[in-house]
Structures are given as structure tokens and as C-alpha cells.
């Protein structure tokens, strides 16, 4: 079966750094996505990791350890607009099927 | 900036009716997807489509569902006989060809309400 775990909610302060963890147990693995989803809107792509290690893109970084079934999304210099749900999704197959976690709702406070 | 568009933004239908949800992917993209998200729940993969055929589908995508690319621009999802539990937000997504092109661009979604 497919199982993706991430914390339900997190709170952080504007300007701070926050790390959102994701662990997965899936029958197949062809990469891991992080998406941002504001309430009532569509997901937007943040990152894709298929190899172990850290990928940095501006204020956002994503890390993957395939042996541990673990990823994290790191958000630096938090802004109020970063308040959103962050979705971890595993690409199960090469043909495109992805399994999503329930999402982590991040609240950034002043 | 090119974007994925979806119509209608909101569709209300009676149980048992057929609905067609429409999507216009980004013009040079070749991979297309449909997802759904029931209110308050996780995003769920429905189907992927490439080269005019289904690449993969989930357990949700049963015989009541079908997809079509009727022309060079539209990508549609049809639900033949809607059920109450089909009420959800339906997102279309597309991505460009290429091994390193994994970014999927999502449309704004169609909210389907089945009464």
C-alpha cells in the first residue's frame, strides 16, 4: 500500500526558518514532489527530488533520503504569504501516478 | 505567462447526470493529468494521458470516467452518471516533454457539486 505521513499543522514566525517533514512507504518510487496550496486554490509546484540530497531554489529547499523514505521542505525567511498547505507527493510510477499526503497547514505569524 | 485553464469554474448537476469538465493545457505540453480533491481531503490522482492514450489510471477512475483530447487544445474529463460522492474539486494539469521536466502546471480547478 501507499502511506505518506506529514504533520497536520505547523506554526512559525515571520522571518524564521521552518522544516516540514514527510515520510513515505510506497510500492514504487520515481521521485518526490512538494507543492504549495493556498486555501481554495490549485497546488503549485515547488520542487521535485529523485536523487538523494538537497535541492535549493531561492528561499525553498527540499531534501530527500531514499533509504530512509524521508524528505523535508525547508522554508527560509518566512513571509506572511507563505501561510498555506504544503503537500508531499510521491510519484509511484514512471507513467505519472502520484500519491499525495494529507498536507501540512503552515501558519506564519507576525 | 502560459497557464492551464479549466471550464466551468463551478458545475452543479443532479445525481445520475453526465458532466464534462474541460481543460486547455499549456500549448506545447504533451503530458496531461486529472486530479480530484474532495473538500478538506487530500489531492487524489485520477489519470495520466500521453500520445492520445491513457498512460495510467487510479482505482477511482472506473468505467464511469473517461478522458478525451477531442482536438489539439482541449482535454476533457467525462463522468457518465454522477454520484453524490463525485462532488469535489477537479484539477487538470499538464507538463512538458523531457526527462528533466517534472513540473506539473495545475489549472484553477472545476468545483463539481452533485445534488
Tab-separated table of C-alpha atoms in Angstrom:
chain	number	residue	atom	x	y	z
A	1	UNK	CA	0.000	0.000	0.000
A	2	UNK	CA	0.873	3.664	-0.114
A	3	UNK	CA	1.482	5.654	3.038
A	4	UNK	CA	2.666	9.231	3.251
A	5	UNK	CA	2.943	10.997	6.593
A	6	UNK	CA	3.416	14.672	7.262
A	7	UNK	CA	2.445	16.819	10.237
A	8	UNK	CA	-1.056	18.215	10.100
A	9	UNK	CA	-0.236	21.725	11.254
A	10	UNK	CA	2.774	23.911	11.960
A	11	UNK	CA	3.157	27.483	13.121
A	12	UNK	CA	6.174	29.711	12.634
A	13	UNK	CA	7.137	33.353	12.921
A	14	UNK	CA	7.707	35.749	10.065
A	15	UNK	CA	11.393	35.832	9.149
A	16	UNK	CA	12.119	32.456	10.710
A	17	UNK	CA	13.009	29.089	9.166
A	18	UNK	CA	10.646	26.116	9.175
A	19	UNK	CA	11.195	22.494	8.177
A	20	UNK	CA	8.252	20.350	7.081
A	21	UNK	CA	8.950	16.634	7.181
A	22	UNK	CA	7.469	13.872	5.063
A	23	UNK	CA	7.969	10.141	5.416
A	24	UNK	CA	6.718	7.681	2.873
A	25	UNK	CA	6.235	3.981	2.337
A	26	UNK	CA	5.187	3.293	-1.227
A	27	UNK	CA	5.293	0.304	-3.521
A	28	UNK	CA	7.107	2.290	-6.183
A	29	UNK	CA	9.284	5.386	-6.159
A	30	UNK	CA	10.077	7.613	-9.105
A	31	UNK	CA	10.578	10.877	-7.305
A	32	UNK	CA	9.018	13.120	-4.669
A	33	UNK	CA	7.197	16.393	-5.189
A	34	UNK	CA	6.452	19.288	-2.880
A	35	UNK	CA	3.536	21.538	-3.725
A	36	UNK	CA	2.135	24.662	-2.119
A	37	UNK	CA	-1.629	25.055	-1.975
A	38	UNK	CA	-3.369	28.178	-0.727
A	39	UNK	CA	-6.915	27.717	0.510
A	40	UNK	CA	-9.361	27.436	-2.373
A	41	UNK	CA	-6.624	27.368	-4.997
A	42	UNK	CA	-4.788	24.806	-7.080
A	43	UNK	CA	-1.491	23.264	-5.995
A	44	UNK	CA	1.615	24.950	-7.340
A	45	UNK	CA	4.836	23.063	-7.921
A	46	UNK	CA	7.716	23.811	-5.565
A	47	UNK	CA	10.246	21.018	-6.073
A	48	UNK	CA	10.992	17.544	-7.359
A	49	UNK	CA	13.655	15.236	-5.923
A	50	UNK	CA	14.583	11.890	-7.383
A	51	UNK	CA	18.159	11.593	-6.125
A	52	UNK	CA	19.335	11.813	-2.530
A	53	UNK	CA	20.433	15.192	-1.335
A	54	UNK	CA	19.409	18.788	-1.083
A	55	UNK	CA	17.924	20.883	-3.892
A	56	UNK	CA	17.860	24.613	-3.290
A	57	UNK	CA	15.618	27.060	-5.085
A	58	UNK	CA	15.565	30.532	-3.616
A	59	UNK	CA	14.012	30.581	-0.145
A	60	UNK	CA	12.822	26.980	-0.533
A	61	UNK	CA	14.959	23.833	-0.324
A	62	UNK	CA	13.966	20.192	-0.478
A	63	UNK	CA	15.873	17.182	0.787
A	64	UNK	CA	15.468	13.505	0.002
A	65	UNK	CA	16.808	10.306	1.547
A	66	UNK	CA	15.508	7.327	-0.406
A	67	UNK	CA	16.997	4.768	2.000
A	68	UNK	CA	15.084	6.345	4.887
A	69	UNK	CA	11.919	7.094	2.946
A	70	UNK	CA	12.212	10.674	4.129
A	71	UNK	CA	12.038	14.150	2.715
A	72	UNK	CA	11.780	17.648	4.099
A	73	UNK	CA	10.895	21.051	2.740
A	74	UNK	CA	12.824	23.943	4.245
A	75	UNK	CA	11.404	27.436	4.036
A	76	UNK	CA	13.706	30.315	4.954
A	77	UNK	CA	12.955	33.977	5.697
A	78	UNK	CA	9.303	33.187	6.155
A	79	UNK	CA	6.774	35.681	4.824
A	80	UNK	CA	3.102	36.015	5.694
A	81	UNK	CA	2.216	34.866	2.169
A	82	UNK	CA	3.878	31.503	2.913
A	83	UNK	CA	0.864	30.610	5.055
A	84	UNK	CA	-0.579	27.713	3.051
A	85	UNK	CA	-0.854	23.963	2.907
A	86	UNK	CA	2.291	22.114	1.797
A	87	UNK	CA	1.728	18.815	0.036
A	88	UNK	CA	4.235	15.994	-0.185
A	89	UNK	CA	3.554	13.641	-3.110
A	90	UNK	CA	5.380	10.527	-4.266
A	91	UNK	CA	5.493	9.681	-7.943
A	92	UNK	CA	4.758	5.984	-7.779
A	93	UNK	CA	5.426	5.070	-11.370
A	94	UNK	CA	7.086	6.479	-14.439
A	95	UNK	CA	3.723	6.831	-16.122
A	96	UNK	CA	2.720	9.593	-13.760
A	97	UNK	CA	0.646	8.220	-10.921
A	98	UNK	CA	1.314	10.183	-7.730
A	99	UNK	CA	0.194	9.597	-4.169
A	100	UNK	CA	-0.313	12.697	-2.047
A	101	UNK	CA	-0.020	13.190	1.669
A	102	UNK	CA	-2.744	14.966	3.594
A	103	UNK	CA	-0.748	18.184	3.590
A	104	UNK	CA	0.755	20.342	6.319
A	105	UNK	CA	-1.028	23.607	7.067
A	106	UNK	CA	1.578	26.220	7.857
A	107	UNK	CA	0.569	29.401	9.633
A	108	UNK	CA	3.072	32.241	9.632
A	109	UNK	CA	2.546	34.748	12.428
A	110	UNK	CA	3.933	38.288	12.664
B	1	UNK	CA	2.925	33.540	-18.888
B	2	UNK	CA	1.168	30.468	-20.299
B	3	UNK	CA	-1.296	28.769	-17.982
B	4	UNK	CA	-3.696	25.857	-17.814
B	5	UNK	CA	-7.340	26.914	-17.986
B	6	UNK	CA	-10.444	24.991	-16.931
B	7	UNK	CA	-14.139	25.468	-17.580
B	8	UNK	CA	-16.560	25.783	-15.969
B	9	UNK	CA	-15.256	27.058	-12.649
B	10	UNK	CA	-18.305	25.610	-10.915
B	11	UNK	CA	-20.692	22.920	-12.148
B	12	UNK	CA	-23.848	21.883	-10.340
B	13	UNK	CA	-25.589	18.737	-11.532
B	14	UNK	CA	-28.181	16.220	-10.473
B	15	UNK	CA	-27.193	12.714	-9.441
B	16	UNK	CA	-27.178	10.401	-12.451
B	17	UNK	CA	-26.446	13.143	-14.970
B	18	UNK	CA	-23.410	13.239	-17.218
B	19	UNK	CA	-20.871	16.029	-16.866
B	20	UNK	CA	-17.938	17.056	-18.989
B	21	UNK	CA	-15.162	19.062	-17.434
B	22	UNK	CA	-12.938	20.921	-19.838
B	23	UNK	CA	-9.284	21.826	-19.708
B	24	UNK	CA	-6.944	23.653	-22.048
B	25	UNK	CA	-3.380	22.601	-21.206
B	26	UNK	CA	-0.352	24.751	-21.945
B	27	UNK	CA	0.131	24.639	-25.699
B	28	UNK	CA	3.459	22.831	-26.052
B	29	UNK	CA	2.817	20.358	-23.228
B	30	UNK	CA	2.337	16.700	-24.069
B	31	UNK	CA	1.503	15.074	-20.722
B	32	UNK	CA	-1.906	15.664	-19.155
B	33	UNK	CA	-3.425	14.734	-15.827
B	34	UNK	CA	-6.658	14.875	-13.894
B	35	UNK	CA	-6.795	15.011	-10.108
B	36	UNK	CA	-9.626	15.469	-7.692
B	37	UNK	CA	-9.786	16.883	-4.190
B	38	UNK	CA	-12.825	16.316	-2.033
B	39	UNK	CA	-13.365	19.265	0.288
B	40	UNK	CA	-10.983	19.079	3.234
B	41	UNK	CA	-9.222	15.980	1.934
B	42	UNK	CA	-6.052	15.143	0.074
B	43	UNK	CA	-5.421	15.522	-3.629
B	44	UNK	CA	-6.027	12.229	-5.467
B	45	UNK	CA	-4.624	11.179	-8.821
B	46	UNK	CA	-7.221	10.091	-11.368
B	47	UNK	CA	-5.495	9.599	-14.708
B	48	UNK	CA	-2.475	10.484	-16.828
B	49	UNK	CA	-2.618	10.845	-20.598
B	50	UNK	CA	0.085	10.942	-23.264
B	51	UNK	CA	0.173	10.480	-27.010
B	52	UNK	CA	-3.607	10.258	-27.220
B	53	UNK	CA	-3.980	7.438	-24.768
B	54	UNK	CA	-4.245	6.816	-21.067
B	55	UNK	CA	-0.830	6.145	-19.507
B	56	UNK	CA	-2.129	5.224	-16.093
B	57	UNK	CA	-5.289	5.444	-14.040
B	58	UNK	CA	-6.149	5.060	-10.384
B	59	UNK	CA	-8.736	2.842	-8.718
B	60	UNK	CA	-11.051	5.864	-8.585
B	61	UNK	CA	-11.075	6.111	-12.390
B	62	UNK	CA	-13.656	3.404	-13.038
B	63	UNK	CA	-15.935	2.828	-16.024
B	64	UNK	CA	-17.921	5.946	-15.179
B	65	UNK	CA	-14.932	8.114	-16.068
B	66	UNK	CA	-13.383	8.788	-19.450
B	67	UNK	CA	-10.928	11.279	-20.889
B	68	UNK	CA	-10.563	12.632	-24.370
B	69	UNK	CA	-8.452	15.023	-26.339
B	70	UNK	CA	-11.009	15.937	-28.997
B	71	UNK	CA	-8.782	18.451	-30.772
B	72	UNK	CA	-5.324	19.936	-30.498
B	73	UNK	CA	-6.099	22.077	-27.491
B	74	UNK	CA	-8.813	20.628	-25.247
B	75	UNK	CA	-8.540	17.800	-22.725
B	76	UNK	CA	-11.813	16.655	-21.191
B	77	UNK	CA	-12.940	14.525	-18.286
B	78	UNK	CA	-16.374	12.950	-18.571
B	79	UNK	CA	-18.322	11.417	-15.724
B	80	UNK	CA	-21.174	9.394	-17.218
B	81	UNK	CA	-23.550	9.071	-14.309
B	82	UNK	CA	-22.594	11.292	-11.414
B	83	UNK	CA	-22.896	10.177	-7.806
B	84	UNK	CA	-23.071	12.302	-4.676
B	85	UNK	CA	-19.539	11.241	-3.782
B	86	UNK	CA	-18.211	12.692	-7.042
B	87	UNK	CA	-18.651	16.159	-5.531
B	88	UNK	CA	-15.117	17.549	-5.407
B	89	UNK	CA	-12.703	19.986	-6.966
B	90	UNK	CA	-11.274	18.585	-10.182
B	91	UNK	CA	-7.861	19.806	-11.274
B	92	UNK	CA	-6.305	19.388	-14.679
B	93	UNK	CA	-2.519	19.572	-15.001
B	94	UNK	CA	-0.008	19.429	-17.811
B	95	UNK	CA	3.726	19.195	-18.218
B	96	UNK	CA	6.258	19.495	-20.975
B	97	UNK	CA	8.110	16.604	-22.547
B	98	UNK	CA	11.600	15.721	-21.362
B	99	UNK	CA	13.128	13.575	-18.673
B	100	UNK	CA	14.041	16.615	-16.599
B	101	UNK	CA	10.656	18.271	-16.986
B	102	UNK	CA	8.745	17.126	-13.940
B	103	UNK	CA	6.961	20.355	-13.116
B	104	UNK	CA	3.227	19.940	-13.485
B	105	UNK	CA	1.216	23.079	-14.030
B	106	UNK	CA	-2.240	22.928	-12.484
B	107	UNK	CA	-5.356	24.661	-13.709
B	108	UNK	CA	-7.565	26.586	-11.278
B	109	UNK	CA	-9.980	23.675	-10.968
B	110	UNK	CA	-13.672	22.986	-11.525
B	111	UNK	CA	-15.807	22.633	-8.443
B	112	UNK	CA	-18.352	19.885	-9.127
B	113	UNK	CA	-21.409	19.729	-6.895
B	114	UNK	CA	-23.701	16.722	-7.303
B	115	UNK	CA	-27.155	17.097	-5.755
